[in-house]
Each structure stands twice: as C-alpha cells, then as structure tokens.
Tab-separated table of C-alpha atoms in Angstrom:
chain	number	residue	atom	x	y	z
W	1	MET	CA	-22.007	-33.586	66.612
W	2	ASN	CA	-20.426	-31.300	64.071
W	3	ILE	CA	-22.820	-29.645	61.626
W	4	MET	CA	-21.408	-29.341	58.160
W	5	PRO	CA	-21.739	-25.838	56.695
W	6	LYS	CA	-24.036	-25.514	53.707
W	7	PRO	CA	-22.055	-25.578	50.457
W	8	THR	CA	-22.016	-22.298	48.599
W	9	ILE	CA	-23.117	-21.847	45.004
W	10	LEU	CA	-21.018	-18.787	44.250
W	11	LYS	CA	-17.333	-19.299	44.920
W	12	GLN	CA	-15.021	-16.612	46.225
W	13	GLY	CA	-12.478	-15.659	43.598
W	14	GLU	CA	-14.668	-16.887	40.739
W	15	ARG	CA	-16.139	-14.509	38.161
W	16	TYR	CA	-19.733	-14.848	36.958
W	17	THR	CA	-21.507	-13.098	34.104
W	18	PHE	CA	-25.266	-12.562	34.021
W	19	SER	CA	-25.714	-15.248	31.375
W	20	GLN	CA	-24.006	-17.834	33.586
W	21	TYR	CA	-26.806	-17.526	36.145
W	22	PHE	CA	-29.227	-18.696	33.448
W	23	GLU	CA	-27.221	-21.915	33.102
W	24	MET	CA	-27.086	-22.727	36.826
W	25	PRO	CA	-29.108	-25.810	37.863
W	26	TYR	CA	-29.950	-24.416	41.304
W	27	ALA	CA	-33.237	-23.048	42.631
W	28	PRO	CA	-33.619	-19.296	42.018
W	29	GLU	CA	-34.225	-18.710	45.726
W	30	ASP	CA	-30.898	-20.323	46.620
W	31	ILE	CA	-28.974	-18.348	44.013
W	32	LEU	CA	-30.489	-15.024	45.064
W	33	ALA	CA	-29.961	-15.804	48.754
W	34	GLU	CA	-26.225	-15.861	48.116
W	35	LEU	CA	-26.567	-12.306	46.821
W	36	GLY	CA	-28.398	-11.261	49.989
W	37	CYS	CA	-31.879	-11.186	48.449
W	38	THR	CA	-35.187	-13.045	48.672
W	39	LEU	CA	-37.698	-14.048	46.001
W	40	VAL	CA	-41.501	-14.079	46.094
W	41	ARG	CA	-43.987	-15.026	43.390
W	42	SER	CA	-47.311	-13.217	43.284
W	43	ARG	CA	-49.685	-11.361	41.016
W	44	LEU	CA	-48.082	-7.925	40.944
W	45	ASN	CA	-50.143	-4.754	41.160
W	46	LEU	CA	-48.412	-3.009	38.265
W	47	PRO	CA	-49.212	0.558	37.146
W	48	GLN	CA	-50.955	1.224	33.847
W	49	VAL	CA	-51.593	4.339	31.803
W	50	ALA	CA	-55.193	4.910	30.769
W	51	GLU	CA	-54.590	4.746	27.016
W	52	VAL	CA	-51.917	3.665	24.588
W	53	SER	CA	-50.675	5.875	21.770
W	54	ALA	CA	-52.323	6.141	18.382
W	55	GLU	CA	-49.473	4.043	16.968
W	56	TYR	CA	-50.649	0.960	18.883
W	57	GLY	CA	-52.817	-0.297	16.023
W	58	PHE	CA	-49.945	-0.019	13.551
W	59	LEU	CA	-47.572	-1.850	15.905
W	60	LYS	CA	-49.999	-4.713	16.475
W	61	HIS	CA	-50.549	-5.079	12.729
W	62	TYR	CA	-46.784	-4.932	12.152
W	63	LEU	CA	-46.096	-7.697	14.687
W	64	GLU	CA	-48.891	-9.888	13.343
W	65	ARG	CA	-47.532	-9.448	9.822
W	66	ASN	CA	-44.037	-10.358	10.992
W	67	LEU	CA	-45.330	-13.575	12.535
W	68	THR	CA	-47.121	-14.412	9.300
W	69	PHE	CA	-43.948	-14.356	7.236
W	70	VAL	CA	-41.244	-15.265	9.757
W	71	ASN	CA	-41.025	-18.183	12.163
W	72	PRO	CA	-38.968	-16.698	15.018
W	73	ILE	CA	-37.052	-19.779	16.072
W	74	SER	CA	-33.789	-18.156	17.159
W	75	GLU	CA	-33.341	-15.583	19.911
W	76	ILE	CA	-31.945	-13.094	17.391
W	77	SER	CA	-35.009	-13.327	15.154
W	78	ARG	CA	-37.323	-12.902	18.157
W	79	ARG	CA	-35.439	-9.759	19.135
W	80	GLU	CA	-35.644	-8.264	15.669
W	81	ILE	CA	-39.262	-8.972	14.751
W	82	LEU	CA	-41.022	-8.885	18.146
W	83	ILE	CA	-39.045	-7.369	21.010
W	84	ALA	CA	-37.231	-4.410	19.437
W	85	PRO	CA	-40.333	-2.959	17.689
W	86	THR	CA	-42.309	-3.174	20.938
W	87	LEU	CA	-39.614	-1.428	22.959
W	88	MET	CA	-39.136	1.254	20.321
W	89	GLU	CA	-42.834	2.091	20.616
W	90	VAL	CA	-42.483	2.316	24.405
W	91	CYS	CA	-39.486	4.648	24.037
W	92	ALA	CA	-41.356	6.839	21.545
W	93	ALA	CA	-44.275	7.137	23.969
W	94	THR	CA	-42.067	8.049	26.939
W	95	ASP	CA	-39.102	9.901	25.372
W	96	ALA	CA	-36.925	7.260	27.012
W	97	SER	CA	-33.451	6.216	25.936
W	98	LEU	CA	-32.856	2.646	24.749
W	99	LYS	CA	-29.453	1.001	25.109
W	100	ILE	CA	-28.787	-2.419	23.584
W	101	GLU	CA	-26.184	-4.831	25.007
W	102	TYR	CA	-25.471	-2.379	27.820
W	103	SER	CA	-22.387	-3.366	29.840
W	104	VAL	CA	-22.487	-3.438	33.641
W	105	ASN	CA	-19.559	-4.327	35.913
W	106	VAL	CA	-20.250	-4.019	39.634
W	107	ASN	CA	-18.026	-6.824	40.917
W	108	ASP	CA	-16.948	-10.371	40.058
W	109	TRP	CA	-20.452	-11.744	40.708
W	110	LEU	CA	-22.473	-8.925	39.135
W	111	ARG	CA	-21.243	-8.274	35.626
W	112	GLY	CA	-22.265	-8.715	32.014
W	113	ASN	CA	-24.474	-7.208	29.323
W	114	LEU	CA	-28.131	-6.217	29.566
W	115	ASP	CA	-30.029	-7.089	26.392
W	116	TYR	CA	-32.144	-3.915	26.614
W	117	TYR	CA	-31.743	-1.089	29.117
W	118	ILE	CA	-34.301	1.724	28.970
W	119	THR	CA	-33.953	4.888	31.033
W	120	SER	CA	-36.212	7.888	31.507
W	121	PRO	CA	-35.805	10.849	33.880
W	122	ASN	CA	-38.058	9.102	36.409
W	123	SER	CA	-37.400	5.394	36.096
W	124	LEU	CA	-35.619	2.565	34.337
W	125	LEU	CA	-36.469	-0.804	32.850
W	126	VAL	CA	-34.269	-3.761	31.958
W	127	VAL	CA	-35.500	-6.378	29.483
W	128	GLU	CA	-33.881	-9.782	29.100
W	129	ALA	CA	-34.556	-11.676	25.868
W	130	LYS	CA	-34.627	-15.459	25.886
W	131	GLN	CA	-35.388	-18.073	23.275
W	132	ALA	CA	-37.160	-20.207	25.889
W	133	ASP	CA	-37.350	-21.026	29.624
W	134	LEU	CA	-38.758	-17.936	31.298
W	135	ALA	CA	-38.093	-19.462	34.733
W	136	LYS	CA	-34.325	-19.506	34.314
W	137	GLY	CA	-34.553	-16.274	32.386
W	138	PHE	CA	-36.145	-14.598	35.387
W	139	THR	CA	-33.248	-15.724	37.576
W	140	GLN	CA	-30.865	-13.945	35.218
W	141	LEU	CA	-33.127	-10.879	35.159
W	142	ALA	CA	-33.218	-10.843	38.963
W	143	VAL	CA	-29.423	-10.816	39.160
W	144	GLU	CA	-29.319	-7.981	36.623
W	145	LEU	CA	-31.707	-5.916	38.768
W	146	ILE	CA	-29.544	-6.572	41.831
W	147	ALA	CA	-26.537	-5.312	39.875
W	148	LEU	CA	-28.417	-2.234	38.660
W	149	ASP	CA	-29.296	-1.351	42.250
W	150	GLN	CA	-25.609	-0.616	42.805
W	151	TRP	CA	-24.820	0.558	39.274
W	152	VAL	CA	-27.352	3.426	39.316
W	153	LYS	CA	-26.761	4.656	42.867
W	154	SER	CA	-25.008	7.766	41.566
W	155	SER	CA	-27.554	8.417	38.795
W	156	PRO	CA	-30.642	10.685	38.916
W	157	VAL	CA	-32.839	7.571	39.133
W	158	ASP	CA	-33.586	7.104	42.841
W	159	GLU	CA	-36.636	4.853	42.703
W	160	GLN	CA	-37.134	2.361	45.515
W	161	ILE	CA	-38.573	-0.166	43.058
W	162	LEU	CA	-36.657	-1.274	39.965
W	163	TYR	CA	-38.575	-2.935	37.133
W	164	GLY	CA	-37.614	-5.620	34.679
W	165	ALA	CA	-39.061	-8.050	32.173
W	166	VAL	CA	-37.998	-11.340	30.663
W	167	THR	CA	-39.444	-12.254	27.306
W	168	THR	CA	-39.335	-14.793	24.516
W	169	GLY	CA	-40.821	-12.133	22.252
W	170	ASP	CA	-44.318	-13.582	22.190
W	171	ILE	CA	-44.553	-14.094	25.983
W	172	TRP	CA	-43.562	-11.514	28.608
W	173	ARG	CA	-43.166	-11.818	32.391
W	174	LEU	CA	-42.474	-8.807	34.591
W	175	GLY	CA	-40.737	-8.455	37.921
W	176	THR	CA	-39.658	-5.894	40.482
W	177	PHE	CA	-36.799	-5.388	42.919
W	178	ASP	CA	-37.475	-3.626	46.207
W	179	ARG	CA	-34.112	-2.025	46.863
W	180	LYS	CA	-34.741	-1.404	50.564
W	181	ALA	CA	-36.217	-4.811	51.398
W	182	ARG	CA	-33.781	-6.600	49.048
W	183	GLN	CA	-36.697	-8.575	47.640
W	184	LEU	CA	-37.352	-9.717	44.085
W	185	SER	CA	-40.986	-10.206	43.072
W	186	GLU	CA	-41.855	-12.388	40.081
W	187	ASP	CA	-45.231	-11.681	38.520
W	188	ARG	CA	-47.396	-14.769	38.062
W	189	SER	CA	-49.138	-13.127	35.116
W	190	LEU	CA	-47.940	-13.695	31.567
W	191	TYR	CA	-48.566	-11.298	28.690
W	192	ARG	CA	-48.852	-12.706	25.188
W	193	VAL	CA	-47.884	-10.690	22.117
W	194	PRO	CA	-49.690	-9.641	20.048
W	195	GLU	CA	-52.829	-10.781	21.965
W	196	ASP	CA	-52.069	-8.815	25.181
W	197	LEU	CA	-49.995	-6.104	23.510
W	198	GLU	CA	-52.240	-3.232	24.606
W	199	THR	CA	-52.063	-4.175	28.292
W	200	LEU	CA	-48.316	-4.760	28.088
W	201	LEU	CA	-47.729	-1.343	26.522
W	202	LYS	CA	-49.870	0.362	29.176
W	203	ILE	CA	-47.721	-1.192	31.883
W	204	LEU	CA	-44.328	-0.500	30.304
W	205	VAL	CA	-45.235	3.111	29.512
W	206	ALA	CA	-46.512	3.690	33.060
W	207	ILE	CA	-43.287	2.300	34.504
W	208	LEU	CA	-41.159	4.726	32.512
W	209	ARG	CA	-43.095	7.916	33.035
W	210	SER	CA	-45.126	9.710	35.655
W	211	HIS	CA	-48.532	9.933	34.001
W	212	PRO	CA	-51.510	11.790	35.487
W	213	ASP	CA	-53.865	9.112	34.176
W	214	SER	CA	-51.817	6.130	35.319
W	215	SER	CA	-53.343	3.850	37.895
W	216	ALA	CA	-52.648	0.533	39.529
W	217	SER	CA	-53.885	-2.483	37.694
W	218	PRO	CA	-56.889	-4.238	39.226
C-alpha cells in the first residue's frame, strides 16, 4: 500500500510575506512546522522590573483620554492612539531604538515589514499590530521571530530567547522564540490597556534592558 505524502502548505518557488501568513487558513502548528519550528501555549514566566517610570501616570491618563474622544476602529487609529504612545514610553525608559515598518528579507518564505521593531544593546522586541484576531496575528508574529533569528545573527544581540508581542492596541499577547530549541511559546495571559498598562510596561521594559531590580513574574 502506497502512503501518500502529506501535502505541503508552503510551496517551493513561491514567495510569502509576513502578512500572508495571517491570511492562511491552516493551524499555526502546521505552518510553523514547515519552517522547522514547534509551538506551545502556556503561561509564560516573563521578567518584570520592580517599578515603572514616573511618566506612567501621564501615559495612562493620555490613553484613557484618547479612548474617550476616539473610537479606534481601524488598525491605523489603534496604532496612533494606543500602540505608538505605549512603545514610545518603553523606548524612553530603556534608551531603545524604535523602527516602524522595518523591512526584513531573509528568503522567499521569510520576508516583509515588521510593524514595530525595538532594539537595545541587550535585547530586541518585535510588535505586530492587528485590528482583530490575535490568534492569526500570533502566527504572523511567530514567523517574524523566526525570520529575525537569522536576520540578527551578525548583530550584537545574541540572546537565546527572542521576544515579541501581538496587539490590537487595547489587548496585548506576548510570545517568545527559543532559538536553540526552535520553539515558539505563546503566552496564555492577555494584558488589557489601559487596565493592565502598569504590568505590561514592567514586562516590556524588563525585556529590553538588564535591570538590577528585574525579576521573574510570579
């Protein structure tokens, strides 16, 4: 009896951008398997700094005010009134560099633009903005982290774990990529903004800098 080979999702000779992975109807595990990686879902033990900056109160008030006057229906409006201000505060607290629509081209299957790419001397963070559907958004984020693993090999950043987040602006989900194990981890926790803003900032700041007061989350 001849066993038919399993059909492939990614076709040789075809070119795929990061955003095309968001549109694929396949299970995330199957997509990532074709890129040589596995996916687990768990409650991640993410680092946190002990305190946020003094600007936290202003940022929370600013975001709450934005939501009072603007209904962020489109992805662009969510970026402008929720995501960008939050990331700017993280960059100010860590002296990190923020790149918007950062282009990456590793090969035909790993190419496209990162919505937000933040780098510090010790680490990096990629943030993918979505209007809705965090599940498919995480698949796209996962592929972006796989691409970054190869893209940053010649850079000073030599962390074993790469961090990323997918967000609708008011809801954030984080994830990691273990470069050695080739494993993506999707955090089961969700962080709401502005309600969970303080915790979210503590995590993002800890990711981007080595902080003497940082500790693993309980």
